[in-house]
Amino acid sequence: LLDKYTAAGDHKNEALVYNNTGYLKFRLKDYQNATVDFYAAARISEEYGHNPGFLSDIFSNIAICHQALGQQQAMIENFRKALDYATESKDLRKKAWLSHLLAVINLNKGDNYHAELYCQDCIEAAKKSSETEILQSCYQTYSEVLEKGNDFVKALEYYEKYLDLTQGNIPAKISYVRSLYFAGEYDEVIKNIEDIFAVDKSKAYLNRLAGYSAYEKKNADYNKALQY
């Protein structure tokens, strides 16, 4: 089939076949040869000016293969290419998803500067495309980026945005409490822990955090600290 399309000069289907064989090899965990086929699909598509959305998918596939092979730098480079083509194709959902993915990757490697830039791009694209789940995840990631940059006030602001989209989520609320504590908002720590205890009394370790907050706040309440 591939020879037929190549001989006929049908480059669109030639690229599709390479992409499909790459995917099959990926499913078989033959990541090295999958990468070869995906690169062939990308080369043909770039040479003959094919759909940027398709190219975004191909470079995402290549990046995932490099990730499976433990080749982080190649993974990042190809996710960036995928993002560039997603932007060109005006696919805001894909742009938001890839921007958030790159934000997380950069955050995990300690590159807060680029993590912040990708978070900002993700938030903009997710808002425009009404992708609530991606926006929710990005607010959480951006809050973590800001916290690591010691901007606790802004980190709280974005964590509150995250919480607004995850109402009733106890794990999210606990993470928010920790952010409040590090920001020195001790009264808010106590208030939010009491809210958690109203629906879930199993998180006994939060008593310690509430006790520390009662002790450390401006008008320390030593009796309350001892009660916790």
PDB file of C-alpha atoms in Angstrom:
ATOM      1  CA  LEU A   1       0.000   0.000   0.000  1.00  0.00           C
ATOM      2  CA  LEU A   2       2.820   2.391   0.897  1.00  0.00           C
ATOM      3  CA  ASP A   3       4.616   1.638  -2.413  1.00  0.00           C
ATOM      4  CA  LYS A   4       1.378   2.290  -4.297  1.00  0.00           C
ATOM      5  CA  TYR A   5       0.886   5.737  -2.760  1.00  0.00           C
ATOM      6  CA  THR A   6       4.567   6.633  -3.171  1.00  0.00           C
ATOM      7  CA  ALA A   7       4.565   5.632  -6.862  1.00  0.00           C
ATOM      8  CA  ALA A   8       1.356   7.587  -7.481  1.00  0.00           C
ATOM      9  CA  GLY A   9       2.741  10.671  -5.755  1.00  0.00           C
ATOM     10  CA  ASP A  10      -0.150  10.535  -3.264  1.00  0.00           C
ATOM     11  CA  HIS A  11       1.816  12.154  -0.465  1.00  0.00           C
ATOM     12  CA  LYS A  12      -1.159  12.713   1.829  1.00  0.00           C
ATOM     13  CA  ASN A  13      -1.947   9.006   2.036  1.00  0.00           C
ATOM     14  CA  GLU A  14       1.767   8.157   2.081  1.00  0.00           C
ATOM     15  CA  ALA A  15       2.131  10.238   5.257  1.00  0.00           C
ATOM     16  CA  LEU A  16      -1.019   8.674   6.734  1.00  0.00           C
ATOM     17  CA  VAL A  17       0.355   5.160   6.203  1.00  0.00           C
ATOM     18  CA  TYR A  18       3.643   6.065   7.913  1.00  0.00           C
ATOM     19  CA  ASN A  19       1.701   7.608  10.799  1.00  0.00           C
ATOM     20  CA  ASN A  20      -0.490   4.504  11.130  1.00  0.00           C
ATOM     21  CA  THR A  21       2.423   2.057  11.011  1.00  0.00           C
ATOM     22  CA  GLY A  22       4.190   4.220  13.579  1.00  0.00           C
ATOM     23  CA  TYR A  23       1.154   3.985  15.825  1.00  0.00           C
ATOM     24  CA  LEU A  24       1.007   0.181  15.463  1.00  0.00           C
ATOM     25  CA  LYS A  25       4.698  -0.111  16.357  1.00  0.00           C
ATOM     26  CA  PHE A  26       4.120   2.175  19.320  1.00  0.00           C
ATOM     27  CA  ARG A  27       1.318  -0.085  20.546  1.00  0.00           C
ATOM     28  CA  LEU A  28       3.755  -3.004  20.264  1.00  0.00           C
ATOM     29  CA  LYS A  29       6.243  -0.974  22.361  1.00  0.00           C
ATOM     30  CA  ASP A  30       8.701  -0.836  19.459  1.00  0.00           C
ATOM     31  CA  TYR A  31       9.329   2.840  20.205  1.00  0.00           C
ATOM     32  CA  GLN A  32      12.542   3.200  18.196  1.00  0.00           C
ATOM     33  CA  ASN A  33      11.002   2.019  14.916  1.00  0.00           C
ATOM     34  CA  ALA A  34       7.753   3.846  15.666  1.00  0.00           C
ATOM     35  CA  THR A  35       9.796   7.042  15.857  1.00  0.00           C
ATOM     36  CA  VAL A  36      11.327   6.317  12.442  1.00  0.00           C
ATOM     37  CA  ASP A  37       7.879   6.016  10.843  1.00  0.00           C
ATOM     38  CA  PHE A  38       6.501   9.089  12.603  1.00  0.00           C
ATOM     39  CA  TYR A  39       9.488  11.156  11.461  1.00  0.00           C
ATOM     40  CA  ALA A  40       8.887   9.927   7.889  1.00  0.00           C
ATOM     41  CA  ALA A  41       5.248  11.050   8.135  1.00  0.00           C
ATOM     42  CA  ALA A  42       6.342  14.437   9.483  1.00  0.00           C
ATOM     43  CA  ARG A  43       8.985  14.930   6.778  1.00  0.00           C
ATOM     44  CA  ILE A  44       6.517  14.184   3.963  1.00  0.00           C
ATOM     45  CA  SER A  45       3.794  16.349   5.490  1.00  0.00           C
ATOM     46  CA  GLU A  46       6.111  19.312   6.020  1.00  0.00           C
ATOM     47  CA  GLU A  47       7.573  19.003   2.530  1.00  0.00           C
ATOM     48  CA  TYR A  48       4.169  18.955   0.837  1.00  0.00           C
ATOM     49  CA  GLY A  49       2.427  21.473   3.099  1.00  0.00           C
ATOM     50  CA  HIS A  50      -0.125  19.266   4.748  1.00  0.00           C
ATOM     51  CA  ASN A  51      -2.652  20.186   7.451  1.00  0.00           C
ATOM     52  CA  PRO A  52      -0.929  21.755  10.491  1.00  0.00           C
ATOM     53  CA  GLY A  53      -3.391  19.928  12.764  1.00  0.00           C
ATOM     54  CA  PHE A  54      -2.164  16.603  11.385  1.00  0.00           C
ATOM     55  CA  LEU A  55       1.442  17.710  11.855  1.00  0.00           C
ATOM     56  CA  SER A  56       0.686  18.645  15.452  1.00  0.00           C
ATOM     57  CA  ASP A  57      -0.584  15.104  16.049  1.00  0.00           C
ATOM     58  CA  ILE A  58       2.482  13.562  14.408  1.00  0.00           C
ATOM     59  CA  PHE A  59       4.958  15.585  16.465  1.00  0.00           C
ATOM     60  CA  SER A  60       2.985  14.734  19.615  1.00  0.00           C
ATOM     61  CA  ASN A  61       3.374  11.056  18.706  1.00  0.00           C
ATOM     62  CA  ILE A  62       7.109  11.546  18.169  1.00  0.00           C
ATOM     63  CA  ALA A  63       7.437  13.301  21.538  1.00  0.00           C
ATOM     64  CA  ILE A  64       5.624  10.461  23.313  1.00  0.00           C
ATOM     65  CA  CYS A  65       7.996   7.940  21.707  1.00  0.00           C
ATOM     66  CA  HIS A  66      11.019   9.917  22.916  1.00  0.00           C
ATOM     67  CA  GLN A  67       9.455  10.039  26.377  1.00  0.00           C
ATOM     68  CA  ALA A  68       9.116   6.232  26.347  1.00  0.00           C
ATOM     69  CA  LEU A  69      12.782   5.983  25.273  1.00  0.00           C
ATOM     70  CA  GLY A  70      13.861   8.270  28.130  1.00  0.00           C
ATOM     71  CA  GLN A  71      15.017  11.015  25.733  1.00  0.00           C
ATOM     72  CA  GLN A  72      13.733  14.086  27.550  1.00  0.00           C
ATOM     73  CA  GLN A  73      15.264  16.841  25.442  1.00  0.00           C
ATOM     74  CA  ALA A  74      13.982  15.319  22.187  1.00  0.00           C
ATOM     75  CA  MET A  75      10.590  14.875  23.837  1.00  0.00           C
ATOM     76  CA  ILE A  76      10.438  18.580  24.775  1.00  0.00           C
ATOM     77  CA  GLU A  77      11.579  19.738  21.329  1.00  0.00           C
ATOM     78  CA  ASN A  78       8.878  17.714  19.601  1.00  0.00           C
ATOM     79  CA  PHE A  79       6.123  18.784  21.971  1.00  0.00           C
ATOM     80  CA  ARG A  80       7.161  22.371  21.154  1.00  0.00           C
ATOM     81  CA  LYS A  81       6.807  21.628  17.429  1.00  0.00           C
ATOM     82  CA  ALA A  82       3.420  20.059  18.110  1.00  0.00           C
ATOM     83  CA  LEU A  83       2.393  23.226  19.962  1.00  0.00           C
ATOM     84  CA  ASP A  84       3.599  25.453  17.104  1.00  0.00           C
ATOM     85  CA  TYR A  85       1.466  23.521  14.608  1.00  0.00           C
ATOM     86  CA  ALA A  86      -1.527  23.478  16.974  1.00  0.00           C
ATOM     87  CA  THR A  87      -1.227  27.268  17.190  1.00  0.00           C
ATOM     88  CA  GLU A  88      -0.995  27.521  13.399  1.00  0.00           C
ATOM     89  CA  SER A  89      -4.078  25.318  13.000  1.00  0.00           C
ATOM     90  CA  LYS A  90      -6.003  27.524  15.477  1.00  0.00           C
ATOM     91  CA  ASP A  91      -6.974  24.442  17.487  1.00  0.00           C
ATOM     92  CA  LEU A  92      -7.341  26.129  20.878  1.00  0.00           C
ATOM     93  CA  ARG A  93      -8.121  22.923  22.764  1.00  0.00           C
ATOM     94  CA  LYS A  94      -4.977  21.230  21.493  1.00  0.00           C
ATOM     95  CA  LYS A  95      -2.968  24.398  22.132  1.00  0.00           C
ATOM     96  CA  ALA A  96      -4.234  24.528  25.728  1.00  0.00           C
ATOM     97  CA  TRP A  97      -3.484  20.831  26.314  1.00  0.00           C
ATOM     98  CA  LEU A  98       0.049  21.012  24.889  1.00  0.00           C
ATOM     99  CA  SER A  99       0.825  24.276  26.701  1.00  0.00           C
ATOM    100  CA  HIS A 100      -0.182  22.730  30.018  1.00  0.00           C
ATOM    101  CA  LEU A 101       1.826  19.596  29.283  1.00  0.00           C
ATOM    102  CA  LEU A 102       4.932  21.680  28.594  1.00  0.00           C
ATOM    103  CA  ALA A 103       4.274  23.741  31.727  1.00  0.00           C
ATOM    104  CA  VAL A 104       4.270  20.564  33.837  1.00  0.00           C
ATOM    105  CA  ILE A 105       7.404  19.223  32.116  1.00  0.00           C
ATOM    106  CA  ASN A 106       9.290  22.481  32.724  1.00  0.00           C
ATOM    107  CA  LEU A 107       8.049  22.709  36.310  1.00  0.00           C
ATOM    108  CA  ASN A 108       9.299  19.194  37.013  1.00  0.00           C
ATOM    109  CA  LYS A 109      12.734  19.999  35.566  1.00  0.00           C
ATOM    110  CA  GLY A 110      12.986  23.166  37.679  1.00  0.00           C
ATOM    111  CA  ASP A 111      12.496  25.670  34.847  1.00  0.00           C
ATOM    112  CA  ASN A 112       9.932  27.941  36.482  1.00  0.00           C
ATOM    113  CA  TYR A 113      10.393  30.718  33.918  1.00  0.00           C
ATOM    114  CA  HIS A 114       9.187  28.638  30.961  1.00  0.00           C
ATOM    115  CA  ALA A 115       6.639  26.801  33.113  1.00  0.00           C
ATOM    116  CA  GLU A 116       5.021  30.163  33.891  1.00  0.00           C
ATOM    117  CA  LEU A 117       4.970  31.218  30.230  1.00  0.00           C
ATOM    118  CA  TYR A 118       3.328  27.962  29.181  1.00  0.00           C
ATOM    119  CA  CYS A 119       0.771  28.255  31.993  1.00  0.00           C
ATOM    120  CA  GLN A 120      -0.188  31.722  30.770  1.00  0.00           C
ATOM    121  CA  ASP A 121      -0.594  30.435  27.199  1.00  0.00           C
ATOM    122  CA  CYS A 122      -2.667  27.505  28.441  1.00  0.00           C
ATOM    123  CA  ILE A 123      -4.989  29.673  30.513  1.00  0.00           C
ATOM    124  CA  GLU A 124      -5.615  32.011  27.576  1.00  0.00           C
ATOM    125  CA  ALA A 125      -6.346  29.164  25.142  1.00  0.00           C
ATOM    126  CA  ALA A 126      -8.443  27.161  27.621  1.00  0.00           C
ATOM    127  CA  LYS A 127     -10.612  30.190  28.412  1.00  0.00           C
ATOM    128  CA  LYS A 128     -11.198  30.919  24.727  1.00  0.00           C
ATOM    129  CA  SER A 129     -12.118  27.295  24.005  1.00  0.00           C
ATOM    130  CA  SER A 130     -14.180  26.823  27.214  1.00  0.00           C
ATOM    131  CA  GLU A 131     -12.037  23.829  28.194  1.00  0.00           C
ATOM    132  CA  THR A 132     -12.878  23.803  31.900  1.00  0.00           C
ATOM    133  CA  GLU A 133     -10.962  20.641  32.834  1.00  0.00           C
ATOM    134  CA  ILE A 134      -7.742  21.857  31.216  1.00  0.00           C
ATOM    135  CA  LEU A 135      -8.212  25.308  32.764  1.00  0.00           C
ATOM    136  CA  GLN A 136      -8.762  23.735  36.170  1.00  0.00           C
ATOM    137  CA  SER A 137      -5.547  21.704  35.922  1.00  0.00           C
ATOM    138  CA  CYS A 138      -3.589  24.688  34.674  1.00  0.00           C
ATOM    139  CA  TYR A 139      -4.737  26.911  37.541  1.00  0.00           C
ATOM    140  CA  GLN A 140      -3.409  24.289  39.937  1.00  0.00           C
ATOM    141  CA  THR A 141      -0.097  24.006  38.071  1.00  0.00           C
ATOM    142  CA  TYR A 142       0.295  27.781  37.827  1.00  0.00           C
ATOM    143  CA  SER A 143      -0.321  28.077  41.564  1.00  0.00           C
ATOM    144  CA  GLU A 144       2.480  25.570  42.163  1.00  0.00           C
ATOM    145  CA  VAL A 145       4.812  27.453  39.796  1.00  0.00           C
ATOM    146  CA  LEU A 146       4.127  30.725  41.630  1.00  0.00           C
ATOM    147  CA  GLU A 147       4.566  29.100  45.033  1.00  0.00           C
ATOM    148  CA  LYS A 148       7.961  27.731  43.994  1.00  0.00           C
ATOM    149  CA  GLY A 149       8.838  31.258  42.894  1.00  0.00           C
ATOM    150  CA  ASN A 150       7.904  32.494  46.398  1.00  0.00           C
ATOM    151  CA  ASP A 151       4.979  34.536  45.081  1.00  0.00           C
ATOM    152  CA  PHE A 152       2.599  33.158  47.701  1.00  0.00           C
ATOM    153  CA  VAL A 153      -0.083  35.816  47.310  1.00  0.00           C
ATOM    154  CA  LYS A 154      -0.487  35.229  43.588  1.00  0.00           C
ATOM    155  CA  ALA A 155      -0.197  31.473  44.130  1.00  0.00           C
ATOM    156  CA  LEU A 156      -3.194  31.677  46.455  1.00  0.00           C
ATOM    157  CA  GLU A 157      -5.110  33.730  43.918  1.00  0.00           C
ATOM    158  CA  TYR A 158      -4.740  31.023  41.284  1.00  0.00           C
ATOM    159  CA  TYR A 159      -5.399  28.235  43.755  1.00  0.00           C
ATOM    160  CA  GLU A 160      -8.662  29.961  44.629  1.00  0.00           C
ATOM    161  CA  LYS A 161      -9.508  29.996  40.912  1.00  0.00           C
ATOM    162  CA  TYR A 162      -8.740  26.274  40.847  1.00  0.00           C
ATOM    163  CA  LEU A 163     -10.970  25.674  43.868  1.00  0.00           C
ATOM    164  CA  ASP A 164     -13.831  27.597  42.264  1.00  0.00           C
ATOM    165  CA  LEU A 165     -13.801  24.948  39.518  1.00  0.00           C
ATOM    166  CA  THR A 166     -13.450  22.027  41.941  1.00  0.00           C
ATOM    167  CA  GLN A 167     -16.015  22.785  44.622  1.00  0.00           C
ATOM    168  CA  GLY A 168     -16.476  19.925  47.100  1.00  0.00           C
ATOM    169  CA  ASN A 169     -13.070  18.468  46.279  1.00  0.00           C
ATOM    170  CA  ILE A 170     -11.501  17.671  49.680  1.00  0.00           C
ATOM    171  CA  PRO A 171      -7.956  16.899  48.389  1.00  0.00           C
ATOM    172  CA  ALA A 172      -7.988  20.252  46.568  1.00  0.00           C
ATOM    173  CA  LYS A 173      -9.157  21.993  49.720  1.00  0.00           C
ATOM    174  CA  ILE A 174      -6.328  20.404  51.748  1.00  0.00           C
ATOM    175  CA  SER A 175      -3.758  21.609  49.217  1.00  0.00           C
ATOM    176  CA  TYR A 176      -5.313  25.054  49.449  1.00  0.00           C
ATOM    177  CA  VAL A 177      -4.962  24.960  53.254  1.00  0.00           C
ATOM    178  CA  ARG A 178      -1.253  24.209  52.916  1.00  0.00           C
ATOM    179  CA  SER A 179      -0.864  27.180  50.555  1.00  0.00           C
ATOM    180  CA  LEU A 180      -2.682  29.409  53.056  1.00  0.00           C
ATOM    181  CA  TYR A 181      -0.372  28.247  55.829  1.00  0.00           C
ATOM    182  CA  PHE A 182       2.798  29.031  53.868  1.00  0.00           C
ATOM    183  CA  ALA A 183       1.335  32.439  52.994  1.00  0.00           C
ATOM    184  CA  GLY A 184       0.799  33.164  56.688  1.00  0.00           C
ATOM    185  CA  GLU A 185      -2.999  33.353  56.376  1.00  0.00           C
ATOM    186  CA  TYR A 186      -3.490  31.535  59.686  1.00  0.00           C
ATOM    187  CA  ASP A 187      -7.106  32.533  60.359  1.00  0.00           C
ATOM    188  CA  GLU A 188      -8.049  31.288  56.888  1.00  0.00           C
ATOM    189  CA  VAL A 189      -6.170  28.031  57.564  1.00  0.00           C
ATOM    190  CA  ILE A 190      -8.277  27.413  60.668  1.00  0.00           C
ATOM    191  CA  LYS A 191     -11.520  28.389  58.916  1.00  0.00           C
ATOM    192  CA  ASN A 192     -10.877  26.055  55.977  1.00  0.00           C
ATOM    193  CA  ILE A 193      -9.817  23.162  58.208  1.00  0.00           C
ATOM    194  CA  GLU A 194     -13.062  23.546  60.156  1.00  0.00           C
ATOM    195  CA  ASP A 195     -14.948  23.446  56.826  1.00  0.00           C
ATOM    196  CA  ILE A 196     -13.148  20.219  55.946  1.00  0.00           C
ATOM    197  CA  PHE A 197     -13.918  18.679  59.334  1.00  0.00           C
ATOM    198  CA  ALA A 198     -17.606  19.532  58.825  1.00  0.00           C
ATOM    199  CA  VAL A 199     -17.767  16.979  55.983  1.00  0.00           C
ATOM    200  CA  ASP A 200     -14.771  14.724  56.662  1.00  0.00           C
ATOM    201  CA  LYS A 201     -13.378  14.130  60.157  1.00  0.00           C
ATOM    202  CA  SER A 202     -10.891  11.474  59.011  1.00  0.00           C
ATOM    203  CA  LYS A 203      -8.094  13.966  58.228  1.00  0.00           C
ATOM    204  CA  ALA A 204      -6.859  14.115  61.825  1.00  0.00           C
ATOM    205  CA  TYR A 205      -3.376  15.274  60.781  1.00  0.00           C
ATOM    206  CA  LEU A 206      -4.929  18.635  59.925  1.00  0.00           C
ATOM    207  CA  ASN A 207      -5.335  19.242  63.673  1.00  0.00           C
ATOM    208  CA  ARG A 208      -1.604  19.836  63.872  1.00  0.00           C
ATOM    209  CA  LEU A 209      -1.700  22.432  61.105  1.00  0.00           C
ATOM    210  CA  ALA A 210      -4.661  24.166  62.765  1.00  0.00           C
ATOM    211  CA  GLY A 211      -2.825  24.143  66.095  1.00  0.00           C
ATOM    212  CA  TYR A 212       0.301  25.681  64.587  1.00  0.00           C
ATOM    213  CA  SER A 213      -1.867  28.343  62.922  1.00  0.00           C
ATOM    214  CA  ALA A 214      -3.669  29.223  66.173  1.00  0.00           C
ATOM    215  CA  TYR A 215      -0.267  29.571  67.853  1.00  0.00           C
ATOM    216  CA  GLU A 216       1.456  31.567  65.090  1.00  0.00           C
ATOM    217  CA  LYS A 217      -1.297  34.017  64.093  1.00  0.00           C
ATOM    218  CA  LYS A 218      -1.066  37.685  65.035  1.00  0.00           C
ATOM    219  CA  ASN A 219      -3.356  37.404  68.070  1.00  0.00           C
ATOM    220  CA  ALA A 220      -2.267  33.946  69.154  1.00  0.00           C
ATOM    221  CA  ASP A 221      -4.961  31.736  70.657  1.00  0.00           C
ATOM    222  CA  TYR A 222      -2.951  29.373  72.860  1.00  0.00           C
ATOM    223  CA  ASN A 223      -6.014  27.617  74.287  1.00  0.00           C
ATOM    224  CA  LYS A 224      -7.305  26.842  70.798  1.00  0.00           C
ATOM    225  CA  ALA A 225      -3.841  25.657  69.776  1.00  0.00           C
ATOM    226  CA  LEU A 226      -3.861  23.185  72.684  1.00  0.00           C
ATOM    227  CA  GLN A 227      -7.365  21.994  71.772  1.00  0.00           C
ATOM    228  CA  TYR A 228      -6.209  21.043  68.291  1.00  0.00           C
TER     229      TYR A 228
END
